[in-house]
Amino acid sequence: MENKQINFFKSKDINTVLKPFKKGSVVKIDSFDIRENQQDLNIGLFGWYAICPSKELKINTLHYFSLYDEPLVLYRDEYKNVRCIKNICPHRGASFFGGTLSNGVITCPYHGAKFSSKGNCQNLDRITCSHIVDNKYDNYAKKIHLSQYKTLEKDEYIFVHFSKKSETDLNNISEDLPISNYQLSDNGFSHEDYVSEEVLVDFKCDWSRIIENHLDILHLFWVHGDTIPDKDVNKNVLVSFNQKINITPKYIESIYFYKNAPSKEFIRIKYIPPGRILIYKGNPSACRYLQVLDHIPLGNNKARVIVRHYRKFLKNKFLNNLILFKETQRKIFYKIFDEDYMILKTQTYNHKLGFIKKDEIKLLGEDRIINYFWKWYKKSEDKDSPWKNINKTENHTVYDNVILKYPPEIKNLEVINNIDIIRKTLVRFAAPLLIFMLII
Ligand code: FES
Ligand SMILES: [Fe+2]
């Protein structure tokens, strides 16, 4: 087992922790660990994952991705329902990469077998060779069927229920937990009241490391201190928090209160396994801003992150367009991801880099939620064995180029967004000004 370091994160009852993080920045956190519920999380690594926003999945287009290195394909059938199939043609195991999709019928690029959205082969004569060799082969060929996972489309996300056990008949798949656990409405948010913007990034680093990073409050002040548009979050701020942890069977939540104003909340982080984190402030029904982070374990040292910001302010579409609000928000997202990536890409479970040893790190009181996460992850990994039969030290570089849709080189995305901002700024302001000057 490669993730042995998780064993080393032992819980410590530290009442007051002063952590000098770097010169000029000290964040103090008191951990009073109040559990409303003594039950453990009852969710493992299998279940619903948000794979991409709905708008990413275009008609007649195959979307290649993987979960725990299992090659998969998403597409819309003739009724626009989402299908998730194993990227293995049941004839001779070819990838569908290079194949076509038309009205829900997927055609394999190797021998031309066509599969309906129900998964059965429509042109058996093309692959049975019955006209050439053997009529009996037809009986075998009739069993040729696509293997699928359950999907759902909710809140403009496409979800896949992953269990490592795809089926030819979707009725044979039972859901460990309903999708509602993930849904904003069931977490107290009326998301119809919000507008949102989002960004997707594929990272070449470990999935669990990204989740850990998003549960880590300390790094906000140092790594993102110059980027987060909040005067209270920067490298020079000296701030002190009390921390309250709630653990229920469905989530782990950590709420941070200012120590010098104990009823004033700084932020709360809610981890809903396996892949979703909500970051917001105060009562969900009243909160004006919500960040939803989805983490998708594409494979060994490959993970996708979808960040969507919901906000109740600045909802006017015209004003948003005029001031390029979405584009400038995206600029901030890319900068933040870039800053995280600088840290994360060196913290993969890459065997060449070596692994963390017990006495090389010290988890402190402020790391309590991370501690709970690692314990859950280790337990779930042992229980579900998502990496079974997968060699985590192997590089799957050929397929990487297919599934990493959103380049890990965030600079590229940043540059594209910056060009977009310049172009739109010119169209909105400079061009009318130029025309006006020409007229006068
Ligand atoms: S492998 Fe797909 S048609 Fe032969
Ligand atoms: Fe970060």
mmCIF file of C-alpha atoms in Angstrom, residues 28-400:
data_model
loop_
_atom_site.group_PDB
_atom_site.id
_atom_site.type_symbol
_atom_site.label_atom_id
_atom_site.label_comp_id
_atom_site.label_asym_id
_atom_site.label_seq_id
_atom_site.Cartn_x
_atom_site.Cartn_y
_atom_site.Cartn_z
ATOM 1 C CA LYS A 28 -3.571 30.904 15.758
ATOM 2 C CA ILE A 29 -6.326 28.369 16.059
ATOM 3 C CA ASP A 30 -7.906 26.974 19.182
ATOM 4 C CA SER A 31 -9.430 23.604 18.535
ATOM 5 C CA PHE A 32 -12.380 22.760 20.654
ATOM 6 C CA ASP A 33 -13.631 19.640 19.054
ATOM 7 C CA ILE A 34 -17.365 19.376 19.610
ATOM 8 C CA ARG A 35 -19.037 16.501 17.857
ATOM 9 C CA GLU A 36 -22.771 16.686 17.458
ATOM 10 C CA ASN A 37 -22.817 13.100 16.374
ATOM 11 C CA GLN A 38 -20.492 10.351 17.478
ATOM 12 C CA GLN A 39 -21.135 8.209 14.423
ATOM 13 C CA ASP A 40 -18.410 7.905 11.833
ATOM 14 C CA LEU A 41 -18.811 8.857 8.216
ATOM 15 C CA ASN A 42 -20.628 6.061 6.443
ATOM 16 C CA ILE A 43 -19.561 7.060 2.936
ATOM 17 C CA GLY A 44 -16.569 5.507 1.244
ATOM 18 C CA LEU A 45 -14.692 6.227 -1.961
ATOM 19 C CA PHE A 46 -17.477 4.786 -4.102
ATOM 20 C CA GLY A 47 -20.593 6.770 -4.843
ATOM 21 C CA TRP A 48 -21.550 9.884 -6.754
ATOM 22 C CA TYR A 49 -18.872 12.072 -8.317
ATOM 23 C CA ALA A 50 -19.571 15.303 -10.185
ATOM 24 C CA ILE A 51 -17.546 14.794 -13.383
ATOM 25 C CA CYS A 52 -18.186 18.030 -15.241
ATOM 26 C CA PRO A 53 -20.744 20.801 -15.601
ATOM 27 C CA SER A 54 -23.692 19.913 -17.874
ATOM 28 C CA LYS A 55 -22.691 22.418 -20.508
ATOM 29 C CA GLU A 56 -19.400 20.577 -21.095
ATOM 30 C CA LEU A 57 -21.195 17.579 -22.545
ATOM 31 C CA LYS A 58 -22.113 18.516 -26.102
ATOM 32 C CA ILE A 59 -24.466 16.605 -28.383
ATOM 33 C CA ASN A 60 -22.812 13.893 -30.508
ATOM 34 C CA THR A 61 -19.499 14.267 -28.697
ATOM 35 C CA LEU A 62 -17.641 11.628 -26.711
ATOM 36 C CA HIS A 63 -16.122 12.899 -23.469
ATOM 37 C CA TYR A 64 -13.184 10.735 -22.364
ATOM 38 C CA PHE A 65 -12.197 10.615 -18.728
ATOM 39 C CA SER A 66 -11.284 8.035 -16.099
ATOM 40 C CA LEU A 67 -12.010 7.264 -12.460
ATOM 41 C CA TYR A 68 -9.249 5.580 -10.485
ATOM 42 C CA ASP A 69 -7.579 4.948 -13.848
ATOM 43 C CA GLU A 70 -10.565 3.065 -15.260
ATOM 44 C CA PRO A 71 -11.052 4.473 -18.786
ATOM 45 C CA LEU A 72 -14.618 5.758 -19.244
ATOM 46 C CA VAL A 73 -16.679 7.710 -21.752
ATOM 47 C CA LEU A 74 -19.557 10.110 -21.193
ATOM 48 C CA TYR A 75 -22.033 11.095 -23.875
ATOM 49 C CA ARG A 76 -25.624 12.125 -24.478
ATOM 50 C CA ASP A 77 -27.947 9.606 -26.095
ATOM 51 C CA GLU A 78 -30.676 10.384 -28.629
ATOM 52 C CA TYR A 79 -32.938 11.624 -25.787
ATOM 53 C CA LYS A 80 -30.115 13.809 -24.384
ATOM 54 C CA ASN A 81 -29.853 11.506 -21.359
ATOM 55 C CA VAL A 82 -26.294 11.087 -20.110
ATOM 56 C CA ARG A 83 -24.577 7.718 -20.511
ATOM 57 C CA CYS A 84 -21.347 6.607 -18.901
ATOM 58 C CA ILE A 85 -19.729 3.519 -20.443
ATOM 59 C CA LYS A 86 -16.443 1.732 -19.962
ATOM 60 C CA ASN A 87 -14.101 2.792 -22.703
ATOM 61 C CA ILE A 88 -13.729 -0.785 -23.867
ATOM 62 C CA CYS A 89 -15.431 -2.117 -26.939
ATOM 63 C CA PRO A 90 -16.922 -5.499 -25.955
ATOM 64 C CA HIS A 91 -15.841 -6.970 -29.288
ATOM 65 C CA ARG A 92 -12.088 -6.954 -28.982
ATOM 66 C CA GLY A 93 -11.402 -4.410 -26.285
ATOM 67 C CA ALA A 94 -10.552 -1.363 -28.398
ATOM 68 C CA SER A 95 -10.908 2.124 -26.987
ATOM 69 C CA PHE A 96 -13.720 4.152 -28.498
ATOM 70 C CA PHE A 97 -11.253 6.977 -28.958
ATOM 71 C CA GLY A 98 -11.454 7.919 -32.610
ATOM 72 C CA GLY A 99 -14.933 6.426 -32.907
ATOM 73 C CA THR A 100 -18.089 8.376 -33.648
ATOM 74 C CA LEU A 101 -21.393 9.135 -31.975
ATOM 75 C CA SER A 102 -24.551 9.886 -33.881
ATOM 76 C CA ASN A 103 -28.059 10.023 -32.381
ATOM 77 C CA GLY A 104 -27.015 7.945 -29.407
ATOM 78 C CA VAL A 105 -25.298 5.271 -31.533
ATOM 79 C CA ILE A 106 -21.605 4.856 -30.825
ATOM 80 C CA THR A 107 -19.392 3.317 -33.501
ATOM 81 C CA CYS A 108 -16.136 1.596 -32.590
ATOM 82 C CA PRO A 109 -13.166 2.774 -34.645
ATOM 83 C CA TYR A 110 -11.591 -0.695 -34.850
ATOM 84 C CA HIS A 111 -14.077 -2.940 -36.718
ATOM 85 C CA GLY A 112 -17.093 -0.651 -36.956
ATOM 86 C CA ALA A 113 -19.431 -2.247 -34.377
ATOM 87 C CA LYS A 114 -22.347 0.051 -33.585
ATOM 88 C CA PHE A 115 -23.887 0.178 -30.107
ATOM 89 C CA SER A 116 -27.286 1.661 -29.293
ATOM 90 C CA SER A 117 -27.795 3.836 -26.221
ATOM 91 C CA LYS A 118 -29.183 0.739 -24.485
ATOM 92 C CA GLY A 119 -25.769 -0.858 -25.056
ATOM 93 C CA ASN A 120 -26.596 -3.653 -27.503
ATOM 94 C CA CYS A 121 -24.748 -4.168 -30.778
ATOM 95 C CA GLN A 122 -26.769 -3.167 -33.838
ATOM 96 C CA ASN A 123 -24.635 -4.667 -36.588
ATOM 97 C CA LEU A 124 -23.478 -8.041 -35.365
ATOM 98 C CA ASP A 125 -22.752 -9.240 -38.890
ATOM 99 C CA ARG A 126 -19.885 -6.734 -39.085
ATOM 100 C CA ILE A 127 -18.024 -8.348 -36.209
ATOM 101 C CA THR A 128 -19.193 -11.957 -36.204
ATOM 102 C CA CYS A 129 -17.835 -12.771 -39.626
ATOM 103 C CA SER A 130 -20.713 -15.258 -39.803
ATOM 104 C CA HIS A 131 -20.841 -14.680 -43.539
ATOM 105 C CA ILE A 132 -17.233 -15.812 -43.767
ATOM 106 C CA VAL A 133 -16.495 -18.340 -41.069
ATOM 107 C CA ASP A 134 -18.816 -19.629 -38.415
ATOM 108 C CA ASN A 135 -22.552 -19.265 -37.814
ATOM 109 C CA LYS A 136 -22.304 -20.399 -34.195
ATOM 110 C CA TYR A 137 -20.249 -17.363 -33.403
ATOM 111 C CA ASP A 138 -23.462 -15.369 -33.718
ATOM 112 C CA ASN A 139 -24.718 -16.750 -30.368
ATOM 113 C CA TYR A 140 -21.647 -15.488 -28.633
ATOM 114 C CA ALA A 141 -21.829 -12.126 -30.386
ATOM 115 C CA LYS A 142 -25.374 -11.542 -29.114
ATOM 116 C CA LYS A 143 -23.924 -11.227 -25.634
ATOM 117 C CA ILE A 144 -21.801 -8.324 -26.750
ATOM 118 C CA HIS A 145 -23.040 -5.351 -24.765
ATOM 119 C CA LEU A 146 -21.647 -2.088 -23.431
ATOM 120 C CA SER A 147 -20.824 -1.972 -19.751
ATOM 121 C CA GLN A 148 -22.172 1.107 -17.974
ATOM 122 C CA TYR A 149 -22.331 3.161 -14.796
ATOM 123 C CA LYS A 150 -25.339 5.109 -13.494
ATOM 124 C CA THR A 151 -25.463 8.821 -14.239
ATOM 125 C CA LEU A 152 -27.572 11.766 -13.127
ATOM 126 C CA GLU A 153 -27.780 15.398 -14.128
ATOM 127 C CA LYS A 154 -28.514 17.743 -11.211
ATOM 128 C CA ASP A 155 -27.782 21.392 -10.469
ATOM 129 C CA GLU A 156 -26.155 21.611 -13.935
ATOM 130 C CA TYR A 157 -23.551 19.014 -13.044
ATOM 131 C CA ILE A 158 -23.133 15.559 -14.547
ATOM 132 C CA PHE A 159 -22.734 12.919 -11.863
ATOM 133 C CA VAL A 160 -21.513 9.355 -12.221
ATOM 134 C CA HIS A 161 -22.076 6.696 -9.574
ATOM 135 C CA PHE A 162 -18.734 4.917 -9.494
ATOM 136 C CA SER A 163 -18.229 1.549 -7.840
ATOM 137 C CA LYS A 164 -15.666 -0.232 -10.011
ATOM 138 C CA LYS A 165 -18.483 -2.612 -10.939
ATOM 139 C CA SER A 166 -20.042 -1.462 -14.178
ATOM 140 C CA GLU A 167 -23.028 -3.441 -15.468
ATOM 141 C CA THR A 168 -24.641 -4.215 -18.790
ATOM 142 C CA ASP A 169 -27.992 -3.689 -17.043
ATOM 143 C CA LEU A 170 -28.101 -0.468 -15.022
ATOM 144 C CA ASN A 171 -30.902 -1.886 -12.862
ATOM 145 C CA ASN A 172 -28.300 -4.131 -11.247
ATOM 146 C CA ILE A 173 -26.482 -1.139 -9.760
ATOM 147 C CA SER A 174 -27.534 -0.064 -6.289
ATOM 148 C CA GLU A 175 -26.651 3.357 -4.924
ATOM 149 C CA ASP A 176 -24.780 3.455 -1.636
ATOM 150 C CA LEU A 177 -26.070 6.929 -0.880
ATOM 151 C CA PRO A 178 -28.629 9.072 -2.671
ATOM 152 C CA ILE A 179 -27.432 11.993 -4.742
ATOM 153 C CA SER A 180 -29.335 14.316 -2.402
ATOM 154 C CA ASN A 181 -26.443 14.166 0.053
ATOM 155 C CA TYR A 182 -24.450 16.208 -2.435
ATOM 156 C CA GLN A 183 -27.197 18.530 -3.515
ATOM 157 C CA LEU A 184 -27.175 22.141 -2.450
ATOM 158 C CA SER A 185 -30.876 22.078 -1.572
ATOM 159 C CA ASP A 186 -30.330 19.247 0.923
ATOM 160 C CA ASN A 187 -27.473 21.211 2.447
ATOM 161 C CA GLY A 188 -29.745 24.153 3.143
ATOM 162 C CA PHE A 189 -28.973 26.355 0.118
ATOM 163 C CA SER A 190 -31.644 27.670 -2.193
ATOM 164 C CA HIS A 191 -29.324 27.779 -5.173
ATOM 165 C CA GLU A 192 -31.969 29.288 -7.444
ATOM 166 C CA ASP A 193 -31.209 32.562 -5.644
ATOM 167 C CA TYR A 194 -27.617 32.553 -6.863
ATOM 168 C CA VAL A 195 -25.691 33.285 -10.009
ATOM 169 C CA SER A 196 -22.478 31.431 -10.587
ATOM 170 C CA GLU A 197 -19.228 31.149 -12.484
ATOM 171 C CA GLU A 198 -16.931 28.173 -12.681
ATOM 172 C CA VAL A 199 -13.575 26.859 -13.754
ATOM 173 C CA LEU A 200 -12.255 23.346 -14.424
ATOM 174 C CA VAL A 201 -8.653 22.333 -14.064
ATOM 175 C CA ASP A 202 -6.964 18.961 -14.482
ATOM 176 C CA PHE A 203 -3.960 18.580 -12.230
ATOM 177 C CA LYS A 204 -1.109 16.147 -12.533
ATOM 178 C CA CYS A 205 -1.070 15.444 -8.843
ATOM 179 C CA ASP A 206 -2.792 13.273 -6.279
ATOM 180 C CA TRP A 207 -6.536 13.599 -5.667
ATOM 181 C CA SER A 208 -6.345 13.310 -1.903
ATOM 182 C CA ARG A 209 -3.627 15.974 -1.763
ATOM 183 C CA ILE A 210 -5.930 18.454 -3.497
ATOM 184 C CA ILE A 211 -8.708 17.742 -1.022
ATOM 185 C CA GLU A 212 -6.276 18.187 1.838
ATOM 186 C CA ASN A 213 -5.242 21.515 0.342
ATOM 187 C CA HIS A 214 -8.847 22.688 0.210
ATOM 188 C CA LEU A 215 -9.362 21.709 3.839
ATOM 189 C CA ASP A 216 -6.243 23.597 4.890
ATOM 190 C CA ILE A 217 -7.105 27.035 6.201
ATOM 191 C CA LEU A 218 -3.574 28.083 7.135
ATOM 192 C CA HIS A 219 -2.261 28.200 3.603
ATOM 193 C CA LEU A 220 -4.919 30.740 2.565
ATOM 194 C CA PHE A 221 -3.056 33.464 4.423
ATOM 195 C CA TRP A 222 0.346 32.637 3.021
ATOM 196 C CA VAL A 223 -0.042 31.034 -0.411
ATOM 197 C CA HIS A 224 -3.056 33.097 -1.524
ATOM 198 C CA GLY A 225 -2.463 36.135 0.665
ATOM 199 C CA ASP A 226 -1.808 38.412 -2.309
ATOM 200 C CA THR A 227 -4.585 37.007 -4.492
ATOM 201 C CA ILE A 228 -7.719 36.546 -2.377
ATOM 202 C CA PRO A 229 -9.631 39.830 -2.595
ATOM 203 C CA ASP A 230 -10.215 40.059 1.150
ATOM 204 C CA LYS A 231 -8.272 42.527 3.294
ATOM 205 C CA ASP A 232 -8.407 40.084 6.228
ATOM 206 C CA VAL A 233 -6.546 37.411 4.265
ATOM 207 C CA ASN A 234 -2.969 38.362 3.531
ATOM 208 C CA LYS A 235 0.553 37.496 4.568
ATOM 209 C CA ASN A 236 0.788 40.158 7.245
ATOM 210 C CA VAL A 237 -2.452 39.373 9.048
ATOM 211 C CA LEU A 238 -2.138 38.037 12.564
ATOM 212 C CA VAL A 239 -5.386 36.305 13.345
ATOM 213 C CA SER A 240 -6.593 33.807 15.846
ATOM 214 C CA PHE A 241 -9.466 31.344 15.513
ATOM 215 C CA ASN A 242 -11.520 28.934 17.536
ATOM 216 C CA GLN A 243 -12.474 25.870 15.581
ATOM 217 C CA LYS A 244 -15.577 23.738 15.950
ATOM 218 C CA ILE A 245 -15.842 20.362 14.233
ATOM 219 C CA ASN A 246 -19.062 18.511 13.479
ATOM 220 C CA ILE A 247 -18.997 14.960 12.187
ATOM 221 C CA THR A 248 -22.124 13.216 10.996
ATOM 222 C CA PRO A 249 -22.455 10.047 8.899
ATOM 223 C CA LYS A 250 -22.706 12.271 5.823
ATOM 224 C CA TYR A 251 -20.081 14.972 6.273
ATOM 225 C CA ILE A 252 -17.275 16.551 8.273
ATOM 226 C CA GLU A 253 -17.634 20.243 8.970
ATOM 227 C CA SER A 254 -15.205 22.703 10.485
ATOM 228 C CA ILE A 255 -16.353 26.175 11.558
ATOM 229 C CA TYR A 256 -13.804 28.871 12.338
ATOM 230 C CA PHE A 257 -14.690 31.707 14.736
ATOM 231 C CA TYR A 258 -12.524 34.750 15.469
ATOM 232 C CA LYS A 259 -10.998 34.310 18.892
ATOM 233 C CA ASN A 260 -11.305 37.977 19.752
ATOM 234 C CA ALA A 261 -14.973 37.932 18.683
ATOM 235 C CA PRO A 262 -16.143 34.392 19.494
ATOM 236 C CA SER A 263 -19.531 34.717 17.841
ATOM 237 C CA LYS A 264 -18.073 36.094 14.612
ATOM 238 C CA GLU A 265 -17.501 33.435 12.019
ATOM 239 C CA PHE A 266 -14.571 33.571 9.608
ATOM 240 C CA ILE A 267 -15.538 30.657 7.393
ATOM 241 C CA ARG A 268 -16.909 27.125 7.433
ATOM 242 C CA ILE A 269 -15.687 24.181 5.420
ATOM 243 C CA LYS A 270 -17.945 21.184 4.829
ATOM 244 C CA TYR A 271 -16.474 18.040 3.332
ATOM 245 C CA ILE A 272 -19.039 15.715 1.781
ATOM 246 C CA PRO A 273 -17.260 12.510 0.734
ATOM 247 C CA PRO A 274 -16.097 11.342 -1.546
ATOM 248 C CA GLY A 275 -15.414 14.442 -3.613
ATOM 249 C CA ARG A 276 -17.298 17.606 -2.666
ATOM 250 C CA ILE A 277 -16.318 20.526 -0.430
ATOM 251 C CA LEU A 278 -18.557 23.492 0.370
ATOM 252 C CA ILE A 279 -16.973 26.696 1.652
ATOM 253 C CA TYR A 280 -19.215 29.446 2.946
ATOM 254 C CA LYS A 281 -19.995 31.621 5.911
ATOM 255 C CA GLY A 282 -22.900 31.448 8.360
ATOM 256 C CA ASN A 283 -26.318 29.917 7.958
ATOM 257 C CA PRO A 284 -26.664 28.323 4.495
ATOM 258 C CA SER A 285 -30.139 29.767 3.918
ATOM 259 C CA ALA A 286 -28.827 33.304 4.421
ATOM 260 C CA CYS A 287 -25.321 33.092 3.023
ATOM 261 C CA ARG A 288 -24.503 35.378 0.133
ATOM 262 C CA TYR A 289 -21.536 33.466 -1.200
ATOM 263 C CA LEU A 290 -20.820 29.770 -1.618
ATOM 264 C CA GLN A 291 -17.884 27.991 -3.146
ATOM 265 C CA VAL A 292 -18.474 24.430 -4.366
ATOM 266 C CA LEU A 293 -15.355 22.405 -5.050
ATOM 267 C CA ASP A 294 -15.599 19.005 -6.712
ATOM 268 C CA HIS A 295 -12.628 16.660 -6.799
ATOM 269 C CA ILE A 296 -12.494 13.860 -9.337
ATOM 270 C CA PRO A 297 -9.870 11.094 -8.943
ATOM 271 C CA LEU A 298 -9.059 10.578 -12.621
ATOM 272 C CA GLY A 299 -6.182 8.301 -11.758
ATOM 273 C CA ASN A 300 -2.817 7.988 -10.158
ATOM 274 C CA ASN A 301 -1.501 11.540 -9.784
ATOM 275 C CA LYS A 302 -4.262 12.813 -12.044
ATOM 276 C CA ALA A 303 -7.224 14.704 -10.665
ATOM 277 C CA ARG A 304 -9.831 17.153 -11.872
ATOM 278 C CA VAL A 305 -11.165 20.054 -9.854
ATOM 279 C CA ILE A 306 -14.342 21.934 -10.632
ATOM 280 C CA VAL A 307 -14.803 25.132 -8.696
ATOM 281 C CA ARG A 308 -18.118 26.930 -8.924
ATOM 282 C CA HIS A 309 -18.822 30.194 -7.083
ATOM 283 C CA TYR A 310 -22.433 30.910 -6.249
ATOM 284 C CA ARG A 311 -23.198 34.488 -5.225
ATOM 285 C CA LYS A 312 -26.271 36.513 -4.374
ATOM 286 C CA PHE A 313 -24.660 39.847 -5.195
ATOM 287 C CA LEU A 314 -24.104 41.479 -8.571
ATOM 288 C CA LYS A 315 -26.732 39.444 -10.361
ATOM 289 C CA ASN A 316 -27.449 41.922 -13.096
ATOM 290 C CA LYS A 317 -26.430 40.267 -16.374
ATOM 291 C CA PHE A 318 -25.848 43.511 -18.262
ATOM 292 C CA LEU A 319 -23.638 44.948 -15.529
ATOM 293 C CA ASN A 320 -21.772 41.642 -15.252
ATOM 294 C CA ASN A 321 -21.019 41.702 -18.956
ATOM 295 C CA LEU A 322 -20.050 45.338 -18.931
ATOM 296 C CA ILE A 323 -17.506 45.048 -16.142
ATOM 297 C CA LEU A 324 -16.341 41.574 -17.269
ATOM 298 C CA PHE A 325 -17.097 40.189 -13.821
ATOM 299 C CA LYS A 326 -17.015 36.506 -14.811
ATOM 300 C CA GLU A 327 -13.742 36.888 -16.681
ATOM 301 C CA THR A 328 -12.057 38.721 -13.813
ATOM 302 C CA GLN A 329 -13.363 36.108 -11.351
ATOM 303 C CA ARG A 330 -11.862 33.423 -13.589
ATOM 304 C CA LYS A 331 -8.574 35.307 -13.526
ATOM 305 C CA ILE A 332 -8.607 35.033 -9.726
ATOM 306 C CA PHE A 333 -9.491 31.299 -9.873
ATOM 307 C CA TYR A 334 -6.591 30.581 -12.223
ATOM 308 C CA LYS A 335 -4.183 32.537 -10.088
ATOM 309 C CA ILE A 336 -5.312 30.653 -6.960
ATOM 310 C CA PHE A 337 -5.073 27.265 -8.713
ATOM 311 C CA ASP A 338 -1.663 28.178 -10.027
ATOM 312 C CA GLU A 339 -0.480 29.052 -6.530
ATOM 313 C CA ASP A 340 -1.848 25.751 -5.171
ATOM 314 C CA TYR A 341 -0.408 23.786 -8.060
ATOM 315 C CA MET A 342 3.034 25.130 -7.303
ATOM 316 C CA ILE A 343 2.726 23.348 -3.942
ATOM 317 C CA LEU A 344 0.707 20.306 -5.019
ATOM 318 C CA LYS A 345 2.655 19.043 -7.989
ATOM 319 C CA THR A 346 5.618 18.316 -5.781
ATOM 320 C CA GLN A 347 3.407 16.467 -3.280
ATOM 321 C CA THR A 348 2.140 13.679 -5.480
ATOM 322 C CA TYR A 349 2.503 10.051 -4.536
ATOM 323 C CA ASN A 350 5.115 9.806 -7.223
ATOM 324 C CA HIS A 351 7.378 6.958 -6.225
ATOM 325 C CA LYS A 352 10.346 8.861 -7.586
ATOM 326 C CA LEU A 353 9.842 11.614 -5.043
ATOM 327 C CA GLY A 354 9.593 9.286 -2.077
ATOM 328 C CA PHE A 355 6.983 9.231 0.660
ATOM 329 C CA ILE A 356 6.474 11.134 3.872
ATOM 330 C CA LYS A 357 7.732 9.376 6.973
ATOM 331 C CA LYS A 358 6.118 9.380 10.400
ATOM 332 C CA ASP A 359 8.526 11.758 12.087
ATOM 333 C CA GLU A 360 8.840 14.126 9.142
ATOM 334 C CA ILE A 361 5.544 15.931 9.689
ATOM 335 C CA LYS A 362 3.595 17.157 12.702
ATOM 336 C CA LEU A 363 -0.140 17.624 12.481
ATOM 337 C CA LEU A 364 -1.293 20.292 14.919
ATOM 338 C CA GLY A 365 -4.632 21.367 16.328
ATOM 339 C CA GLU A 366 -5.519 23.505 13.335
ATOM 340 C CA ASP A 367 -5.101 20.440 11.139
ATOM 341 C CA ARG A 368 -7.918 18.613 12.883
ATOM 342 C CA ILE A 369 -10.227 18.442 9.877
ATOM 343 C CA ILE A 370 -7.308 17.223 7.755
ATOM 344 C CA ASN A 371 -6.607 14.586 10.341
ATOM 345 C CA TYR A 372 -10.210 13.338 10.137
ATOM 346 C CA PHE A 373 -9.990 13.375 6.358
ATOM 347 C CA TRP A 374 -6.807 11.276 6.235
ATOM 348 C CA LYS A 375 -8.235 8.753 8.682
ATOM 349 C CA TRP A 376 -11.408 8.434 6.606
ATOM 350 C CA TYR A 377 -9.406 8.179 3.386
ATOM 351 C CA LYS A 378 -7.146 5.477 4.703
ATOM 352 C CA LYS A 379 -10.098 3.470 6.034
ATOM 353 C CA SER A 380 -12.066 3.898 2.804
ATOM 354 C CA GLU A 381 -9.124 2.970 0.645
ATOM 355 C CA ASP A 382 -8.686 -0.247 2.591
ATOM 356 C CA LYS A 383 -12.417 -1.017 2.411
ATOM 357 C CA ASP A 384 -13.109 -0.143 -1.236
ATOM 358 C CA SER A 385 -9.701 -0.896 -2.803
ATOM 359 C CA PRO A 386 -10.243 1.459 -5.736
ATOM 360 C CA TRP A 387 -6.660 0.910 -6.907
ATOM 361 C CA LYS A 388 -6.979 -2.865 -7.027
ATOM 362 C CA ASN A 389 -5.163 -4.264 -10.078
ATOM 363 C CA ILE A 390 -3.809 -0.817 -10.912
ATOM 364 C CA ASN A 391 -0.115 -0.236 -10.715
ATOM 365 C CA LYS A 392 0.161 3.208 -9.185
ATOM 366 C CA THR A 393 3.794 3.513 -10.068
ATOM 367 C CA GLU A 394 3.100 3.097 -13.755
ATOM 368 C CA ASN A 395 2.802 6.074 -16.053
ATOM 369 C CA HIS A 396 -0.160 6.015 -18.418
ATOM 370 C CA THR A 397 1.168 8.796 -20.581
ATOM 371 C CA VAL A 398 -0.593 7.926 -23.843
ATOM 372 C CA TYR A 399 -4.058 7.995 -22.318
ATOM 373 C CA ASP A 400 -3.150 11.060 -20.240
#
